[in-house]
XYZ file of C-alpha atoms in Angstrom:
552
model
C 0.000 0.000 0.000
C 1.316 3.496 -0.945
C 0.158 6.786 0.937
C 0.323 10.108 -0.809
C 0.111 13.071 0.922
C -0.491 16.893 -0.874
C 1.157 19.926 1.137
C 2.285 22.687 -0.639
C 5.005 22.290 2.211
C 7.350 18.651 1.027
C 8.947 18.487 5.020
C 5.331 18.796 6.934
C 3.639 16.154 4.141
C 7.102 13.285 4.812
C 5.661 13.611 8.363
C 1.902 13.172 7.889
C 2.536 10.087 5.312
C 5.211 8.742 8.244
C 2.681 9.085 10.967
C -0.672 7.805 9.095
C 1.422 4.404 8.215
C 2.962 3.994 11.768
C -0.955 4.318 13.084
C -2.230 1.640 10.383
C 0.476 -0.375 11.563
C -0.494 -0.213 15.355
C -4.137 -0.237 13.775
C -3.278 -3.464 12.557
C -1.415 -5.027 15.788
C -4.712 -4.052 17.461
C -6.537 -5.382 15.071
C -4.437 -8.859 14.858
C -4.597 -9.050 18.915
C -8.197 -8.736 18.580
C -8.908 -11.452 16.136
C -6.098 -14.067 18.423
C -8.772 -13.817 21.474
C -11.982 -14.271 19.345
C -10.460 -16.993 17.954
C -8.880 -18.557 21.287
C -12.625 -18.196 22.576
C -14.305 -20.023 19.614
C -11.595 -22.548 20.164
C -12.116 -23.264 23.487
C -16.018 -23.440 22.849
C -15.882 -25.665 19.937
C -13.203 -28.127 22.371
C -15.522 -28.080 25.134
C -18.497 -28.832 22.503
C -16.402 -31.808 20.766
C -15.458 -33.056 24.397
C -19.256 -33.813 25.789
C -20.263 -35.123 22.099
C -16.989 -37.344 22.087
C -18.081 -38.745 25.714
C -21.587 -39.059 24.422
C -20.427 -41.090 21.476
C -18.802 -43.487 23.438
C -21.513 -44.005 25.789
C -23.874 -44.551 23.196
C -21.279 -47.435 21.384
C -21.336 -49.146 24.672
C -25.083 -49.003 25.540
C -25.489 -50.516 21.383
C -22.817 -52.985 22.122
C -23.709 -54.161 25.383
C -28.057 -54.888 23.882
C -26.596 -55.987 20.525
C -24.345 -58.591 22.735
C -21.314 -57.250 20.715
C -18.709 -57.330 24.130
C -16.438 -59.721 22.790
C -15.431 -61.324 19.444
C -14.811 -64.603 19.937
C -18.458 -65.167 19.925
C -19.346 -64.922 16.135
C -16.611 -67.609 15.728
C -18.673 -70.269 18.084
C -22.388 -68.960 16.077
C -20.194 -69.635 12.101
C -19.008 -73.087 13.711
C -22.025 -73.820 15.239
C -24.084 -72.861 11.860
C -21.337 -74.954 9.801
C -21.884 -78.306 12.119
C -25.573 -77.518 11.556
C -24.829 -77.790 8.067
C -23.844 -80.389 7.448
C -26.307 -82.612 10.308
C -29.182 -81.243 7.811
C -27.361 -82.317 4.920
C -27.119 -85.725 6.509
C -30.614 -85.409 7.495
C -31.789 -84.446 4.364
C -30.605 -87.612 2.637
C -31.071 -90.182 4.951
C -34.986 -89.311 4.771
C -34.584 -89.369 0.666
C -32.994 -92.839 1.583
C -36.036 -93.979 3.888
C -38.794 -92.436 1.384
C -37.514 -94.285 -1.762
C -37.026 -97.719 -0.129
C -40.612 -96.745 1.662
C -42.185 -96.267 -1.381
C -40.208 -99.274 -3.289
C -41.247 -101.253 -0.825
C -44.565 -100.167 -0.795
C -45.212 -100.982 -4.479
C -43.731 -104.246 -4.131
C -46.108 -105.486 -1.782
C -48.850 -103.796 -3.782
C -47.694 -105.853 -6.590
C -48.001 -109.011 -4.295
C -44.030 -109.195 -5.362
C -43.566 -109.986 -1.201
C -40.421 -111.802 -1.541
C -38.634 -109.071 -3.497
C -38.724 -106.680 -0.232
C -35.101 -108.340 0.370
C -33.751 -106.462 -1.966
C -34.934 -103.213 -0.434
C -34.202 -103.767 3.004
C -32.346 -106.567 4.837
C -34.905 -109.091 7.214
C -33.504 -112.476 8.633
C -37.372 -112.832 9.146
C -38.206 -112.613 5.971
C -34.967 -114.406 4.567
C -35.798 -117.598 6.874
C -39.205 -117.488 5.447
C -38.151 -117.492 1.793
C -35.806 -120.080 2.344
C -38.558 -122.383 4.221
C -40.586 -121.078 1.007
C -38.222 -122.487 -1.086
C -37.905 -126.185 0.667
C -41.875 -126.136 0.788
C -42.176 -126.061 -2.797
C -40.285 -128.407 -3.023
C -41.742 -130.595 -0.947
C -44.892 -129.976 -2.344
C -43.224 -130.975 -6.152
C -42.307 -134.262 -4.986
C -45.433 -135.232 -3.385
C -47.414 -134.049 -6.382
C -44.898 -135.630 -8.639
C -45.626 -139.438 -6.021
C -49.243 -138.855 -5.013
C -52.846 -137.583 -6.233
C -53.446 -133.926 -5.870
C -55.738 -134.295 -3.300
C -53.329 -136.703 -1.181
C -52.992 -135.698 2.463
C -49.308 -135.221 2.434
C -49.960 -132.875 -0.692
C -52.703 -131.076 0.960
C -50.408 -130.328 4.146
C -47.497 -128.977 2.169
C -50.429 -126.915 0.242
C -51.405 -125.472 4.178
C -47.946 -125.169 5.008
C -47.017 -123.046 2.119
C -49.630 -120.721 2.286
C -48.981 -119.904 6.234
C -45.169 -119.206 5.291
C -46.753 -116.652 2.728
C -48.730 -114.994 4.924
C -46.118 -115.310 7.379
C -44.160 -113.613 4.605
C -46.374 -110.847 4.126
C -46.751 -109.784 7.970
C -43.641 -109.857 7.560
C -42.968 -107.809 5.045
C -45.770 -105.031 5.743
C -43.656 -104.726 9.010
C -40.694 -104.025 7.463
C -42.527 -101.285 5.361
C -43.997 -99.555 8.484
C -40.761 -99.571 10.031
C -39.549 -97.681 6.828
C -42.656 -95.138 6.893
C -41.570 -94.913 10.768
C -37.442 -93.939 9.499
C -38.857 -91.584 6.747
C -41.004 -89.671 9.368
C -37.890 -89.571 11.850
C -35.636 -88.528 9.212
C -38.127 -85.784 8.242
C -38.636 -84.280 11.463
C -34.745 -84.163 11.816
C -34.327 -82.376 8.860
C -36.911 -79.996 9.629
C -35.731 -79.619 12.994
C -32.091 -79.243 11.382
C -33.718 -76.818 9.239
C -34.976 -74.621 11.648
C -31.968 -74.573 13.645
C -29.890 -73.559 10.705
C -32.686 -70.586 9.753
C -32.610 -69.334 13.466
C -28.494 -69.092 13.699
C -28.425 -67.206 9.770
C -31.058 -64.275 11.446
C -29.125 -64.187 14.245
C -25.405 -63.645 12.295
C -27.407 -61.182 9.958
C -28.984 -59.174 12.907
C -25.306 -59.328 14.430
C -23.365 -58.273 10.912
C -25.689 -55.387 10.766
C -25.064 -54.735 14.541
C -21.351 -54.817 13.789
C -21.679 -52.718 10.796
C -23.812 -49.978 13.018
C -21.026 -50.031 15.894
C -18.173 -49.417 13.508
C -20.360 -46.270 11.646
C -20.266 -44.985 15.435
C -16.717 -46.025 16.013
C -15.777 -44.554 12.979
C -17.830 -41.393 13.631
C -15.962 -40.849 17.070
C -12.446 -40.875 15.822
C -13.707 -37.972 13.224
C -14.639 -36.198 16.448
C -11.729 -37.460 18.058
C -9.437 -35.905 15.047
C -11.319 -32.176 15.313
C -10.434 -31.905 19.151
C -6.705 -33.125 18.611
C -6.888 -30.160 15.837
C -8.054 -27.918 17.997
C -6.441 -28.337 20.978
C -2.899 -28.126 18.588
C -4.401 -24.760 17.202
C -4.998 -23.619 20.908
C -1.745 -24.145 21.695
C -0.016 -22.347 18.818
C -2.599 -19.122 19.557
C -2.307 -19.089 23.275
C -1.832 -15.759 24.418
C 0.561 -16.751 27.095
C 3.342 -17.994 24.734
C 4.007 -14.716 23.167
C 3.372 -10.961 22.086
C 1.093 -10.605 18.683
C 3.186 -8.932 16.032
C 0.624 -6.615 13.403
C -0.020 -7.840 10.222
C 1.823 -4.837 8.654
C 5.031 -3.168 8.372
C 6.385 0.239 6.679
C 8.260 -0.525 3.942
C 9.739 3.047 3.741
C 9.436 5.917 5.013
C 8.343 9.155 3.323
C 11.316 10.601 0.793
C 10.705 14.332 0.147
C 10.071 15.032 -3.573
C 12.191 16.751 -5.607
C 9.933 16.671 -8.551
C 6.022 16.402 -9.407
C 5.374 13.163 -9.411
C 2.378 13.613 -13.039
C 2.525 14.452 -15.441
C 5.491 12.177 -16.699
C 5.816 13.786 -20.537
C 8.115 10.778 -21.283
C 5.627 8.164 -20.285
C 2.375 10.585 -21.938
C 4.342 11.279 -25.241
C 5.461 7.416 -25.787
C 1.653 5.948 -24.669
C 0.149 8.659 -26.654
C 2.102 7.536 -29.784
C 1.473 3.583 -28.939
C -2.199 4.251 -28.799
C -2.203 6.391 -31.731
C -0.275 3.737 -33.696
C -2.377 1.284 -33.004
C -5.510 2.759 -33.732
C -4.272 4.251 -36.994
C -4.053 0.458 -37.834
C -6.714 -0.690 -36.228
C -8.723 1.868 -38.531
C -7.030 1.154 -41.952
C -7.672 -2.517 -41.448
C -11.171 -1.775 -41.084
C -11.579 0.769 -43.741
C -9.937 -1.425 -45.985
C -11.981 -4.615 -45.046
C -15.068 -2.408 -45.339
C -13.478 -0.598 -48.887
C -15.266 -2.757 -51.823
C -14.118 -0.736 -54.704
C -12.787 -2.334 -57.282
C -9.041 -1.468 -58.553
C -7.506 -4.086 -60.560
C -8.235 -5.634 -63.485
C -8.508 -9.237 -61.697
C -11.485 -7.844 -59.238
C -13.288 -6.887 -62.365
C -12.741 -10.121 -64.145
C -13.935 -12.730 -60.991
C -17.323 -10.494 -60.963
C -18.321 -10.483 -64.512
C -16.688 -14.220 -65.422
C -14.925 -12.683 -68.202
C -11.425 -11.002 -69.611
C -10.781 -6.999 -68.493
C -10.463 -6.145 -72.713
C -8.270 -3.030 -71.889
C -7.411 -0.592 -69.309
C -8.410 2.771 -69.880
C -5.613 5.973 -68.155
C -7.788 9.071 -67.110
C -7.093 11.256 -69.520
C -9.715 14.074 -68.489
C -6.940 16.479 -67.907
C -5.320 16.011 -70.963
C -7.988 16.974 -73.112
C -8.002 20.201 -74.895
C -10.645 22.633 -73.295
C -14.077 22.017 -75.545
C -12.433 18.790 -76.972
C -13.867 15.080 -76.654
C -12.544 12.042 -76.136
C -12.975 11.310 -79.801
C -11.131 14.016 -80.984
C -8.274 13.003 -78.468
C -7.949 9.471 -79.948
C -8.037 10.648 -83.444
C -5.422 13.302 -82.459
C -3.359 11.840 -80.359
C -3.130 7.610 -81.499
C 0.184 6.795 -79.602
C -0.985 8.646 -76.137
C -1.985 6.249 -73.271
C -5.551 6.406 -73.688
C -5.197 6.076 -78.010
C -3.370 2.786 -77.432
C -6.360 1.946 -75.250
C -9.248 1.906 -77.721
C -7.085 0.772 -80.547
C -6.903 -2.312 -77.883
C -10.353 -2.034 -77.573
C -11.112 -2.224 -80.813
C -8.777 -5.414 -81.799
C -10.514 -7.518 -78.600
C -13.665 -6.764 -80.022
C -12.564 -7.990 -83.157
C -11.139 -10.950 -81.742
C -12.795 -12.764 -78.892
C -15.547 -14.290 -80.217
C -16.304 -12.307 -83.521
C -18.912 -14.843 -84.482
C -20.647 -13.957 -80.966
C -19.646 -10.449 -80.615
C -21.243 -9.344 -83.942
C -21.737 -5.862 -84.918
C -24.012 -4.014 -82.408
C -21.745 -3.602 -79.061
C -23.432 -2.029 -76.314
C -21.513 0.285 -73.810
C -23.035 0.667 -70.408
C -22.115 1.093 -66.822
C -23.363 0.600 -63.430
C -23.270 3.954 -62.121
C -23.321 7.574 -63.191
C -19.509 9.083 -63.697
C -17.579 5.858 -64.510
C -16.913 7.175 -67.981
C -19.047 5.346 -70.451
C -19.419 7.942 -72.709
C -16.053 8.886 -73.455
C -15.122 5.061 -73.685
C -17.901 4.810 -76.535
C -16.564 8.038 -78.448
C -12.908 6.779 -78.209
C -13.947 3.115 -79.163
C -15.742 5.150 -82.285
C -12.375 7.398 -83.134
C -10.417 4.036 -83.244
C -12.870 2.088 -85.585
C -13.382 5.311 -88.159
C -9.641 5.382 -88.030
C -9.627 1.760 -89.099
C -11.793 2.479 -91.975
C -14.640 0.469 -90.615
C -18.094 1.998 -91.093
C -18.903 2.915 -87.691
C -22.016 4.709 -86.391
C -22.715 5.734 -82.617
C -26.520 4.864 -81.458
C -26.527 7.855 -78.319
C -29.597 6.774 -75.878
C -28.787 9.833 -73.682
C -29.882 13.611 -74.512
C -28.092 15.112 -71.594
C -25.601 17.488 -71.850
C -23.444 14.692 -71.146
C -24.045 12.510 -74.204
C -22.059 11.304 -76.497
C -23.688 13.996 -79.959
C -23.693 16.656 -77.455
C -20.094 16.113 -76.764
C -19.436 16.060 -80.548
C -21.215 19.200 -80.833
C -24.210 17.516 -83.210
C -27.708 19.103 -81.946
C -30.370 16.027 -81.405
C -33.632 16.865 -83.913
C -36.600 17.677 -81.730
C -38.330 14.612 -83.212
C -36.819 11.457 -84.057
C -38.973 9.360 -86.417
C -40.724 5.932 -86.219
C -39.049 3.082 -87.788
C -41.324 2.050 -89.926
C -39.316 2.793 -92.995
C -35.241 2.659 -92.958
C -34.922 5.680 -95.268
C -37.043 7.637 -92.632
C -34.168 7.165 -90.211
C -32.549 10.654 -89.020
C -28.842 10.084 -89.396
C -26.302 12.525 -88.304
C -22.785 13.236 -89.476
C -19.630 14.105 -87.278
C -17.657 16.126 -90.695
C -14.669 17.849 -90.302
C -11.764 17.691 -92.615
C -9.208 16.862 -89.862
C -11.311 13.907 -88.426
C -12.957 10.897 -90.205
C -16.569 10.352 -90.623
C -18.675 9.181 -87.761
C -22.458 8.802 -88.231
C -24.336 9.776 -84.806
C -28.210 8.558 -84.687
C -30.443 9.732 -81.629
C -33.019 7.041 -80.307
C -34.582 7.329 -76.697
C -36.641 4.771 -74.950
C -40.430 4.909 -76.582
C -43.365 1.812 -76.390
C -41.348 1.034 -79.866
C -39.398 -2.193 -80.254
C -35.665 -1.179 -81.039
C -35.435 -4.504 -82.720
C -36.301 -2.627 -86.401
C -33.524 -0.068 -85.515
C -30.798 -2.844 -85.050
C -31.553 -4.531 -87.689
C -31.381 -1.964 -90.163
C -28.022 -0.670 -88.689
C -26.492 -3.919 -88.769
C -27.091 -4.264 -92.477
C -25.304 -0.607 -93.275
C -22.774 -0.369 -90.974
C -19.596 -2.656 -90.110
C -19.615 -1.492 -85.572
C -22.102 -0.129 -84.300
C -21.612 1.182 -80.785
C -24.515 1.924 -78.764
C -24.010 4.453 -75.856
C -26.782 3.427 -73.383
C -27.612 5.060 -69.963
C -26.129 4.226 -66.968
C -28.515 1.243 -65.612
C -29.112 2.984 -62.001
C -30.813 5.754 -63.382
C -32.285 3.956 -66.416
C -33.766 0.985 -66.691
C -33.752 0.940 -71.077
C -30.584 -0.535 -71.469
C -31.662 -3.334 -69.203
C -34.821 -3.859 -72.045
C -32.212 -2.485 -74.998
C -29.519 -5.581 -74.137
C -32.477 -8.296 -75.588
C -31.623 -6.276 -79.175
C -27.816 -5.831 -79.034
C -25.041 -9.138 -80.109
C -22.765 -8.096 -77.310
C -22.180 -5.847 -74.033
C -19.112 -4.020 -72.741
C -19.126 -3.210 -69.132
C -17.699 -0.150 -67.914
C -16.243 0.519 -64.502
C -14.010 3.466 -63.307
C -11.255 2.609 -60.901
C -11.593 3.294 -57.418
C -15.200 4.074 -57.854
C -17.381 1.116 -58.292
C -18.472 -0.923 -55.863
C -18.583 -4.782 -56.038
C -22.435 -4.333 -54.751
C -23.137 -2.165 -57.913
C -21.824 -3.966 -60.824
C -23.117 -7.480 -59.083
C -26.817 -5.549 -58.845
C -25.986 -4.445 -62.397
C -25.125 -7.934 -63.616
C -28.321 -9.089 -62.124
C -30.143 -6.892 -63.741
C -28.963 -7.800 -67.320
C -29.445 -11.289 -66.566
C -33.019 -11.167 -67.138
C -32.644 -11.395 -71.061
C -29.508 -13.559 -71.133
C -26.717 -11.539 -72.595
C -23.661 -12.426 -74.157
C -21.114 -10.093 -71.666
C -17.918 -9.961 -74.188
C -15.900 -8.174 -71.571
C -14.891 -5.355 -69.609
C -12.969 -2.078 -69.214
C -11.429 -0.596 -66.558
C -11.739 3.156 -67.029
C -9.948 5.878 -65.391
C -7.025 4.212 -64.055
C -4.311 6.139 -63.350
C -0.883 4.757 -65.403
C 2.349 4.693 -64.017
C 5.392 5.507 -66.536
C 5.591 1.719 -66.471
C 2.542 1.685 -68.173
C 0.569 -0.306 -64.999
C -2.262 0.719 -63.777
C -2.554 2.337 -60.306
C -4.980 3.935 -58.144
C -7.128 7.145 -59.261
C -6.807 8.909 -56.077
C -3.137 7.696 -55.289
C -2.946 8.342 -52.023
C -0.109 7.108 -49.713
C -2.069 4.161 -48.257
C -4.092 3.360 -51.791
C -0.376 3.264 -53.369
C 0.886 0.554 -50.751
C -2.218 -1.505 -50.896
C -2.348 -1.863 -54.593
C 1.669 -2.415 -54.454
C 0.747 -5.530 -52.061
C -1.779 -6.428 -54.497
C 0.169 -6.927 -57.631
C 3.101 -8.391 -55.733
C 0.165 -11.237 -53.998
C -1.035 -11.531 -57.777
C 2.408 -12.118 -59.120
């Protein structure tokens, strides 16, 4: 923390910045003092708290233990052995009354199959085995005597007796036997139930005592938590009692106060440097986002991606060169190896060679916008084709001041007539010994088709150039392009807009055109003969620089 002090006197305000930091430092040894008893207080309550919960903890573990009969260990051990020993006596159990059921009911059916002397095999009888043997010597007796005397013979007839009281001997016998089995089978069930039972009653009584365990080690567990908080605060008691030692404050002065020998702001160093940072950077900042908002076009290659077709020529600006009262069509015709004469001359030869069979005769000139120099493209295309000895008439759409006859100095008549008959057409002249002859004709937009017009003009003339308005304040040429074999597209440098000539395009579209190119007016040249900027300012000169070298 700093302290600043403002006194016109530099000795008086060292002492009141010296003496406000030595009272926040006893402020804060006051302070820190303070907080040590409020906290040796809480201390001491929260480790007389934990004591009487800890002490109630381990009274309740020993009341649970003590009616859960959890005292000593060793116990579960004798209740697993016991429940083992049970075990297995019910397994035991279990099959010796399977054991007495089946020979019960084996048994059972032999008799009832009258089978008596097959119950040997079930059980073992000396009984019964005596009497099957004596069975066995009476019929054999009883096989002599038949085989010596009559059937009815008296020693016949008392074998006859004495076998049939062996066989019901035999069968007491045996039905005996099979009530002593029903007799096992009962015993052997009631021991397994019994075993059963046993086994059921010492399995609730581990699972009551598992869950009993489980219960006293949640409380255990809970009291050595408790256990752990007192130990920690008893330690922290220790280290904050107030008997050990004196409090030191929480703050110190790191230095004292210096008197100045100088204002301490402004710093002109430190305002001029951060003034010129800032400005630098939002100089930049802004000419990165004029230029990402800037969607002029300036090269040739911006104008060709939009329309899909070659840039035929770049026009200089030449406005400045012209003779005061002269046109563009006088310039070309008097001055064929300046920039802008080489220029339509170009013009001329791309229109006679890309796509002559599609480019025909009637070329349209028009432009997206007012100003981008359509006009004087149109007369200069016109200088260069009379020059070339090609019969060449200008159609001018536009009675304006600025249009193309007015430029020439040719007067439009007040009336132009109907098409209905090709000699009726009103044809003017552009005569003067020095220049050759140009033909002008004045048409303007009527209910009329223009299709009779362009007809008759492609039968008499070799180029004919049609100078049509601009298409955002007229919407003929957009109609006029349906009539026309091909359309020039002109755009000044620095002054149309993507937006425009893409609206423009759109426009067209409607009747299908055949775009043959377009021209890049009003470029400024540089004496390398490339074009640059029209307003060549500083930046504009860089960015187009950067340009051609990322296009190279």
């Amino acid at each position: 923390m700093t302290i600043q002090v403002r006194q016109t006197r530099a000795l008086k305000a060292a002492a009141i910045a010296d003496a406000i930091a030595q009272h926040y430092v006893d402020w804060t040894a006051k302070l820190t003092d303070e907080a040590t008893k409020n906290t040796i207080d809480y201390l001491r309550g929260q480790a007389r708290e934990l004591g009487s919960r800890i002490a109630a903890m381990e009274r309740e573990i020993a009341a649970f233990s003590a009616n859960r009969d959890l005292t000593f260990d060793p116990k579960d051990d004798i209740l697993r052995s016991r429940l083992e020993l049970l075990n297995e006596q019910f397994t035991v159990a279990s099959t010796d009354e399977t054991a007495a059921r089946s020979k019960y009911l084996e048994a059972k059916a032999l008799i009832a199959s009258g089978d008596v002397s097959s119950v040997v095999r079930v059980v073992a009888s000396e009984p019964l085995d005596r009497l099957r043997t004596e069975q066995s010597r009476l019929e054999r007796l009883k096989a002599q005597l038949s085989s010596k005397f009559a059937k009815n013979h008296p020693l016949v007839a008392d074998a006859d007796a004495e076998l049939e009281a062996n066989r019901r001997m035999m069968t007491d016998e045996a039905e005996r036997i099979v009530q002593e089995l029903a007799n096992s089978a009962e015993v052997a069930a009631v021991r397994a139930a019994k075993f059963s039972t046993d086994v059921a009653m010492l399995q609730k009584q581990i699972q009551g005592r598992s869950l009993a365990e489980i219960r006293r080690r949640e409380l255990e567990r809970d009291l050595l938590a408790e256990q752990k908080r007192y130990d920690q605060v008893v330690l922290r008691l220790g280290d904050l009692d107030p008997e050990r030692g004196e409090h030191k404050a929480s703050a110190s002065v790191a230095s004292y106060a210096e008197v100045p020998t100088s204002p301490t702001f402004p710093k002109p160093a430190l305002v001029v440097v951060s003034g010129s940072m800032g400005s630098l950077i939002l100089a930049v900042l802004t000419v990165i986002i004029v230029d990402v908002l800037d969607d002029r076009l300036y090269r040739s290659n911006d104008l060709e991606d939009i329309l899909g077709r070659p840039n035929l020529v770049t026009v200089p600006r030449v406005t400045r060169h012209f003779r005061h009262g002269a046109s563009s069509f006088e310039f070309a015709v008097d001055n064929p190896s300046s920039p802008f004469g080489k220029a339509m001359r170009n013009l001329c030869l791309a229109w006679r060679t890309i796509e002559r069979s599609i480019g025909g005769k009637i070329v349209m000139l028009c432009s997206p916008s007012p100003g981008e120099g359509k006009t004087a493209t149109a007369l200069g295309m016109a200088a260069a084709a009379a020059t070339s000895n090609l019969r060449t008439v200008l159609v001018d759409f536009d009675s304006s001041a600025k249009g193309a006859g007015a430029l020439l100095g040719i007067a439009a008549p007040r009336l132009v007539p109907k098409i209905a008959d090709p000699p009726d057409l009103c044809v003017s002249s552009m005569t003067s010994p020095a220049h050759p002859r140009l033909d002008v004709v004045f048409a303007s937009f009527t209910a009329d088709d223009s299709g009779p017009l362009c007809s008759y003009l492609r039968k008499m003339y070799d180029l004919v150039i049609i100078d049509a308005p601009n298409l955002q304040n007229e919407e003929g040429a957009v109609w006029l392009a349906a009539h026309v074999d091909s359309i020039v597209v002109v755009v000044s440098a620095g002054h149309t807009t993507e937006r425009k000539l893409v609206n423009a395009l759109n426009r067209l579209s409607v009747n299908q055109p055949f775009i043959l190119g377009g021209v890049l007016n009003q470029a400024e040249m540089s004496e390398a003969g490339n074009a640059a900027l029209v307003n060549s300012g500083l930046w504009a000169q860089v960015k187009a620089r950067f340009r051609q070298k990322a296009t190279a």
